[in-house]
Amino acid sequence: MACQIEQVKGIGVLPGHRISFVDHLVPLCQIMGIPLLCTDPWVFEAIGLYYPPMELILDEAPDFCLDQSLKEYNTLFYVTFSRQPHGSFQFLEYHSNKKLRSVYSLHGNSDKKRNIFWAERFADEDIVLLYGDHMIDFIKEKGVLDRIPHRIVTGNYRLEFYRQNKPFFDQFSFFPKDDRKTILYAPTWSSDNLRSAWKCDYSSFFEAHHALFSSIPEDYRLIVKLHPHLIYESADEIEKVKARYSDSDQLFFLGDIPPIFPILEHVDIYLGDYSSIGYDFLAFNRPLFFLNMSERDPESDKGVHLFRCGEVIDPNQLENVYQIIEGTDSSQFEKARKESYAYAFGEKSSDFTGLRQEVEAALQS
């Protein structure tokens, strides 16, 4: 049984070069008014540059043990499964032997990983933060919901964090802007092991990039945001693709920029596959298009629930992708976009004070 805490002294833990975790854990730590421990100098500097000021701690931990930096704290906050059944913590390659309370939050809302062992690990956690009914229904189907000791529904706290700090984020211009319409292409990542279970949600990038990059209409600009894991898995191949189109002024690759909503604010059209950024983009109720490389059925396959919110493009339609984008009346999906956003995140803005109070109450129970 977890111990009660009279006064919460929490800290966020962000291990390694996991840049995709940043935009989920930084807002949570700032909402809770707690510091964030990083182990990677680049991540440490990126947070200091791209987010409002907060207390940051850098511990490169040559022995991969974080106990020294965590000795003054009684609660850990993180966004990847870390709590072990025996009470210690495994933060990917880092670890801690301290037996503390913990708060786990998702790093994105998506339809991925429905058919593999993943959500079952919620049962090992202490306090779990869930965005809304979409994820609640998913873990209920997995038979895990009632096994979570404490669960708290947060709403879209990342969006509300962006809105409250918009003047800070507005100082950045993450990509060139002009009169052309902006399409954001944000493919997910996939393992290089094609027989892996991850193949069920694999990236469209390597099959689709030629059709997407070689025929961009004059009145469009294509912004490409690759998943950091995809870059890590296939760095050499991606560099060759980028070099091939380096002379194009219509194609722009975003670097390792953690904030998501300041980018989406300036995007007209979303193009993706299984990335959680698609769910983020629902907040703006703008057109979405999906590359359905596995030809899955949005009506029957819960693993592509988001595809109901936009036009679905099958592999045999890739050569006509821009004609499809230009010829689609996306207003027909407006109702589905609104309903899916409410299903994923709820209809009300996230209440920071209420969230802090719920977390503190759970820790004191």
Coordinates of C-alpha atoms in Angstrom, one line a residue, residues 37-292:
L37 CA 15.2 16.6 -13.7
C38 CA 16.9 16.0 -17.1
T39 CA 19.8 13.7 -17.9
D40 CA 20.6 15.1 -21.4
P41 CA 22.3 18.5 -21.8
W42 CA 20.6 19.1 -25.1
V43 CA 17.2 18.5 -23.7
F44 CA 18.0 20.7 -20.7
E45 CA 19.0 23.6 -23.0
A46 CA 16.0 23.1 -25.3
I47 CA 13.6 23.4 -22.4
G48 CA 15.3 26.5 -21.2
L49 CA 15.0 28.0 -24.7
Y50 CA 11.5 27.0 -25.8
Y51 CA 9.5 27.1 -22.6
P52 CA 8.7 29.7 -19.9
P53 CA 11.2 29.8 -17.1
M54 CA 11.1 26.9 -14.6
E55 CA 13.5 25.2 -12.2
L56 CA 15.6 22.7 -14.2
I57 CA 18.1 20.2 -12.8
L58 CA 20.7 18.5 -15.0
D59 CA 22.1 15.1 -13.8
E60 CA 24.0 13.2 -16.4
A61 CA 24.3 10.3 -13.9
P62 CA 27.4 8.4 -15.3
D63 CA 26.3 5.4 -13.3
F64 CA 22.7 5.8 -14.6
C65 CA 21.4 6.1 -11.0
L66 CA 19.3 9.1 -10.1
D67 CA 19.0 8.6 -6.4
Q68 CA 21.3 11.5 -5.4
S69 CA 19.3 14.0 -7.3
L70 CA 16.0 12.6 -6.0
K71 CA 16.9 12.4 -2.3
E72 CA 15.0 15.5 -1.3
Y73 CA 11.7 14.5 -3.1
N74 CA 8.8 12.2 -2.2
T75 CA 6.9 12.1 -5.5
L76 CA 8.0 11.5 -9.0
F77 CA 6.2 12.7 -12.2
Y78 CA 7.0 11.1 -15.5
V79 CA 5.5 10.3 -18.9
T80 CA 6.8 6.9 -19.7
F81 CA 6.1 3.7 -17.8
S82 CA 8.7 3.7 -15.0
R83 CA 7.3 2.2 -11.8
Q84 CA 8.4 -1.4 -11.2
P85 CA 6.3 -4.0 -9.4
H86 CA 8.7 -4.1 -6.4
G87 CA 8.6 -0.3 -6.0
S88 CA 11.8 1.0 -7.6
F89 CA 11.8 2.9 -10.9
Q90 CA 13.3 2.2 -14.3
F91 CA 13.4 5.4 -16.3
L92 CA 14.4 3.7 -19.6
E93 CA 18.2 3.3 -19.2
Y94 CA 18.2 5.2 -15.8
H95 CA 17.0 3.9 -12.5
S96 CA 16.2 4.8 -8.9
N97 CA 16.0 2.5 -5.9
K98 CA 14.0 5.0 -3.8
K99 CA 10.5 3.9 -2.9
L100 CA 8.4 7.0 -3.6
R101 CA 4.9 8.0 -4.7
S102 CA 4.6 8.6 -8.4
V103 CA 2.3 10.3 -11.0
Y104 CA 2.3 9.0 -14.5
S105 CA 0.9 10.9 -17.5
L106 CA 0.6 9.8 -21.1
H107 CA 2.8 11.4 -23.7
G108 CA 0.1 11.9 -26.3
N109 CA -3.4 10.6 -27.1
S110 CA -3.5 8.3 -30.1
D111 CA -5.0 5.1 -31.4
K112 CA -1.7 3.2 -31.5
K113 CA -0.7 0.0 -29.7
R114 CA -4.2 -1.4 -29.2
N115 CA -3.2 -5.0 -30.1
I116 CA 0.0 -5.3 -28.1
F117 CA 0.9 -5.5 -24.4
W118 CA 1.2 -1.9 -23.3
A119 CA -1.8 -0.5 -21.4
E120 CA -1.7 -3.4 -19.1
R121 CA 1.3 -1.7 -17.4
F122 CA -1.1 1.0 -16.0
A123 CA -1.8 -1.5 -13.2
D124 CA 1.8 -1.2 -11.9
E125 CA 1.5 2.6 -11.6
D126 CA 0.5 4.6 -8.5
I127 CA -1.5 7.7 -9.8
V128 CA -2.4 7.8 -13.5
L129 CA -3.4 10.9 -15.3
L130 CA -5.8 10.3 -18.3
Y131 CA -6.9 13.0 -20.8
G132 CA -10.5 11.8 -21.2
D133 CA -13.0 9.1 -22.2
H134 CA -11.1 7.9 -25.3
M135 CA -8.2 6.6 -23.2
I136 CA -10.5 5.5 -20.3
D137 CA -12.5 3.3 -22.7
F138 CA -9.3 1.9 -24.2
I139 CA -7.8 0.7 -20.9
K140 CA -11.2 -0.5 -19.8
E141 CA -11.2 -2.8 -22.8
K142 CA -7.8 -4.0 -21.8
G143 CA -9.2 -5.0 -18.4
V144 CA -6.9 -2.6 -16.5
L145 CA -9.1 0.4 -15.5
D146 CA -10.3 -1.0 -12.2
R147 CA -6.7 -2.1 -11.3
I148 CA -5.3 1.4 -11.3
P149 CA -5.0 2.6 -7.7
H150 CA -5.7 6.2 -8.5
R151 CA -6.8 7.8 -11.8
I152 CA -7.4 11.4 -12.5
V153 CA -9.0 12.9 -15.6
T154 CA -7.1 16.0 -16.7
G155 CA -8.6 17.2 -19.9
N156 CA -6.2 18.8 -22.4
Y157 CA -3.8 20.5 -20.0
R158 CA -1.2 20.9 -22.7
L159 CA -3.5 23.1 -24.8
E160 CA -4.5 25.2 -21.8
F161 CA -0.8 25.6 -20.9
Y162 CA -0.1 26.9 -24.4
R163 CA -3.0 29.3 -24.3
Q164 CA -2.0 30.7 -21.0
N165 CA 1.6 31.2 -22.2
K166 CA 0.8 32.2 -25.8
P167 CA 2.6 35.6 -25.5
F168 CA 5.8 33.7 -24.7
F169 CA 5.5 31.2 -27.5
D170 CA 4.5 33.9 -30.0
Q171 CA 8.1 35.2 -30.0
F172 CA 9.2 32.1 -32.0
S173 CA 8.8 31.5 -35.8
F174 CA 9.4 27.8 -36.3
F175 CA 9.0 27.8 -40.0
P176 CA 8.7 30.4 -42.9
K177 CA 5.3 31.9 -43.4
D178 CA 3.9 33.6 -46.5
D179 CA 0.6 33.7 -48.4
R180 CA 0.8 30.0 -49.3
K181 CA -1.3 27.4 -47.5
T182 CA 0.7 25.4 -44.9
I183 CA 0.3 21.6 -44.8
L184 CA 2.0 19.9 -41.8
Y185 CA 3.0 16.3 -42.6
A186 CA 3.6 14.5 -39.2
P187 CA 4.2 10.8 -39.7
T188 CA 4.6 8.5 -36.8
W189 CA 7.6 6.2 -36.3
S190 CA 8.0 2.5 -36.7
S191 CA 10.6 -0.2 -35.8
D192 CA 13.0 -1.3 -38.4
N193 CA 11.9 -4.8 -37.6
L194 CA 9.1 -5.2 -40.1
R195 CA 7.8 -8.3 -38.4
S196 CA 7.5 -6.5 -35.1
A197 CA 4.1 -5.8 -33.5
W198 CA 4.8 -2.1 -34.1
K199 CA 4.3 -2.8 -37.8
C200 CA 0.6 -2.4 -37.2
D201 CA 1.0 1.3 -36.8
Y202 CA 4.0 1.9 -39.0
S203 CA 5.2 5.2 -40.5
S204 CA 4.0 6.3 -43.9
F205 CA 7.2 8.3 -44.5
F206 CA 9.3 6.0 -46.7
E207 CA 6.5 4.9 -48.9
A208 CA 4.9 8.4 -49.3
H209 CA 7.8 10.9 -49.3
H210 CA 8.4 10.9 -53.1
A211 CA 4.8 11.5 -54.0
L212 CA 4.5 14.2 -51.3
F213 CA 7.8 16.1 -51.9
S214 CA 8.1 16.0 -55.7
S215 CA 4.8 17.6 -56.7
I216 CA 3.9 20.3 -54.1
P217 CA 1.5 22.8 -55.8
E218 CA 2.8 26.4 -56.1
D219 CA 0.3 27.8 -53.6
Y220 CA 1.2 25.3 -50.8
R221 CA 4.1 24.9 -48.5
L222 CA 4.8 21.5 -46.9
I223 CA 6.2 21.4 -43.4
V224 CA 7.6 18.1 -42.2
K225 CA 7.7 17.1 -38.6
L226 CA 9.3 13.7 -38.2
H227 CA 9.0 11.7 -35.0
P228 CA 12.3 11.8 -33.1
H229 CA 12.3 8.0 -33.0
L230 CA 12.0 7.8 -36.8
I231 CA 15.0 10.1 -37.1
Y232 CA 16.9 7.9 -34.6
E233 CA 16.0 4.6 -36.3
S234 CA 16.6 5.8 -39.9
A235 CA 18.9 8.8 -39.7
D236 CA 21.0 8.1 -42.8
E237 CA 18.0 7.3 -45.1
I238 CA 16.3 10.5 -43.9
E239 CA 19.3 12.7 -44.6
K240 CA 19.4 11.3 -48.2
V241 CA 15.8 12.2 -48.7
K242 CA 16.3 15.7 -47.3
A243 CA 19.4 16.2 -49.5
R244 CA 17.4 15.2 -52.6
Y245 CA 14.9 18.1 -52.0
S246 CA 17.3 20.6 -50.5
D247 CA 16.7 23.2 -53.2
S248 CA 12.9 23.3 -52.7
D249 CA 11.5 26.5 -51.1
Q250 CA 8.2 24.8 -50.7
L251 CA 9.5 22.0 -48.4
F252 CA 10.7 22.6 -44.9
F253 CA 11.8 20.1 -42.3
L254 CA 11.3 21.1 -38.7
G255 CA 14.2 20.3 -36.4
D256 CA 14.0 18.9 -32.8
I257 CA 11.5 21.6 -31.6
P258 CA 9.5 20.3 -28.6
P259 CA 6.4 22.6 -28.4
I260 CA 3.6 21.3 -30.6
F261 CA 0.7 23.8 -30.2
P262 CA 2.7 26.9 -31.3
I263 CA 3.4 25.0 -34.5
L264 CA -0.2 23.8 -35.1
E265 CA -1.5 27.4 -34.5
H266 CA 0.0 28.3 -37.9
V267 CA -0.9 25.2 -39.9
D268 CA -3.9 25.1 -42.3
I269 CA -4.0 21.4 -43.1
Y270 CA -2.8 18.3 -41.2
L271 CA -1.5 15.3 -43.1
G272 CA -0.5 12.2 -41.1
D273 CA -0.9 8.5 -40.3
Y274 CA -1.0 7.4 -36.6
S275 CA 0.8 10.2 -34.8
S276 CA -0.8 11.7 -31.7
I277 CA -0.3 15.1 -33.2
G278 CA -3.4 14.4 -35.2
Y279 CA -5.5 14.4 -32.0
D280 CA -3.7 17.7 -30.9
F281 CA -4.7 19.3 -34.2
L282 CA -8.4 18.6 -33.5
A283 CA -8.3 21.5 -31.1
F284 CA -8.2 23.9 -34.1
N285 CA -11.0 22.2 -36.0
R286 CA -9.2 22.4 -39.3
P287 CA -8.9 19.9 -42.2
L288 CA -7.1 16.6 -41.6
F289 CA -6.0 14.0 -44.2
F290 CA -4.7 10.5 -43.4
L291 CA -2.3 8.3 -45.3
N292 CA -3.8 4.8 -44.9

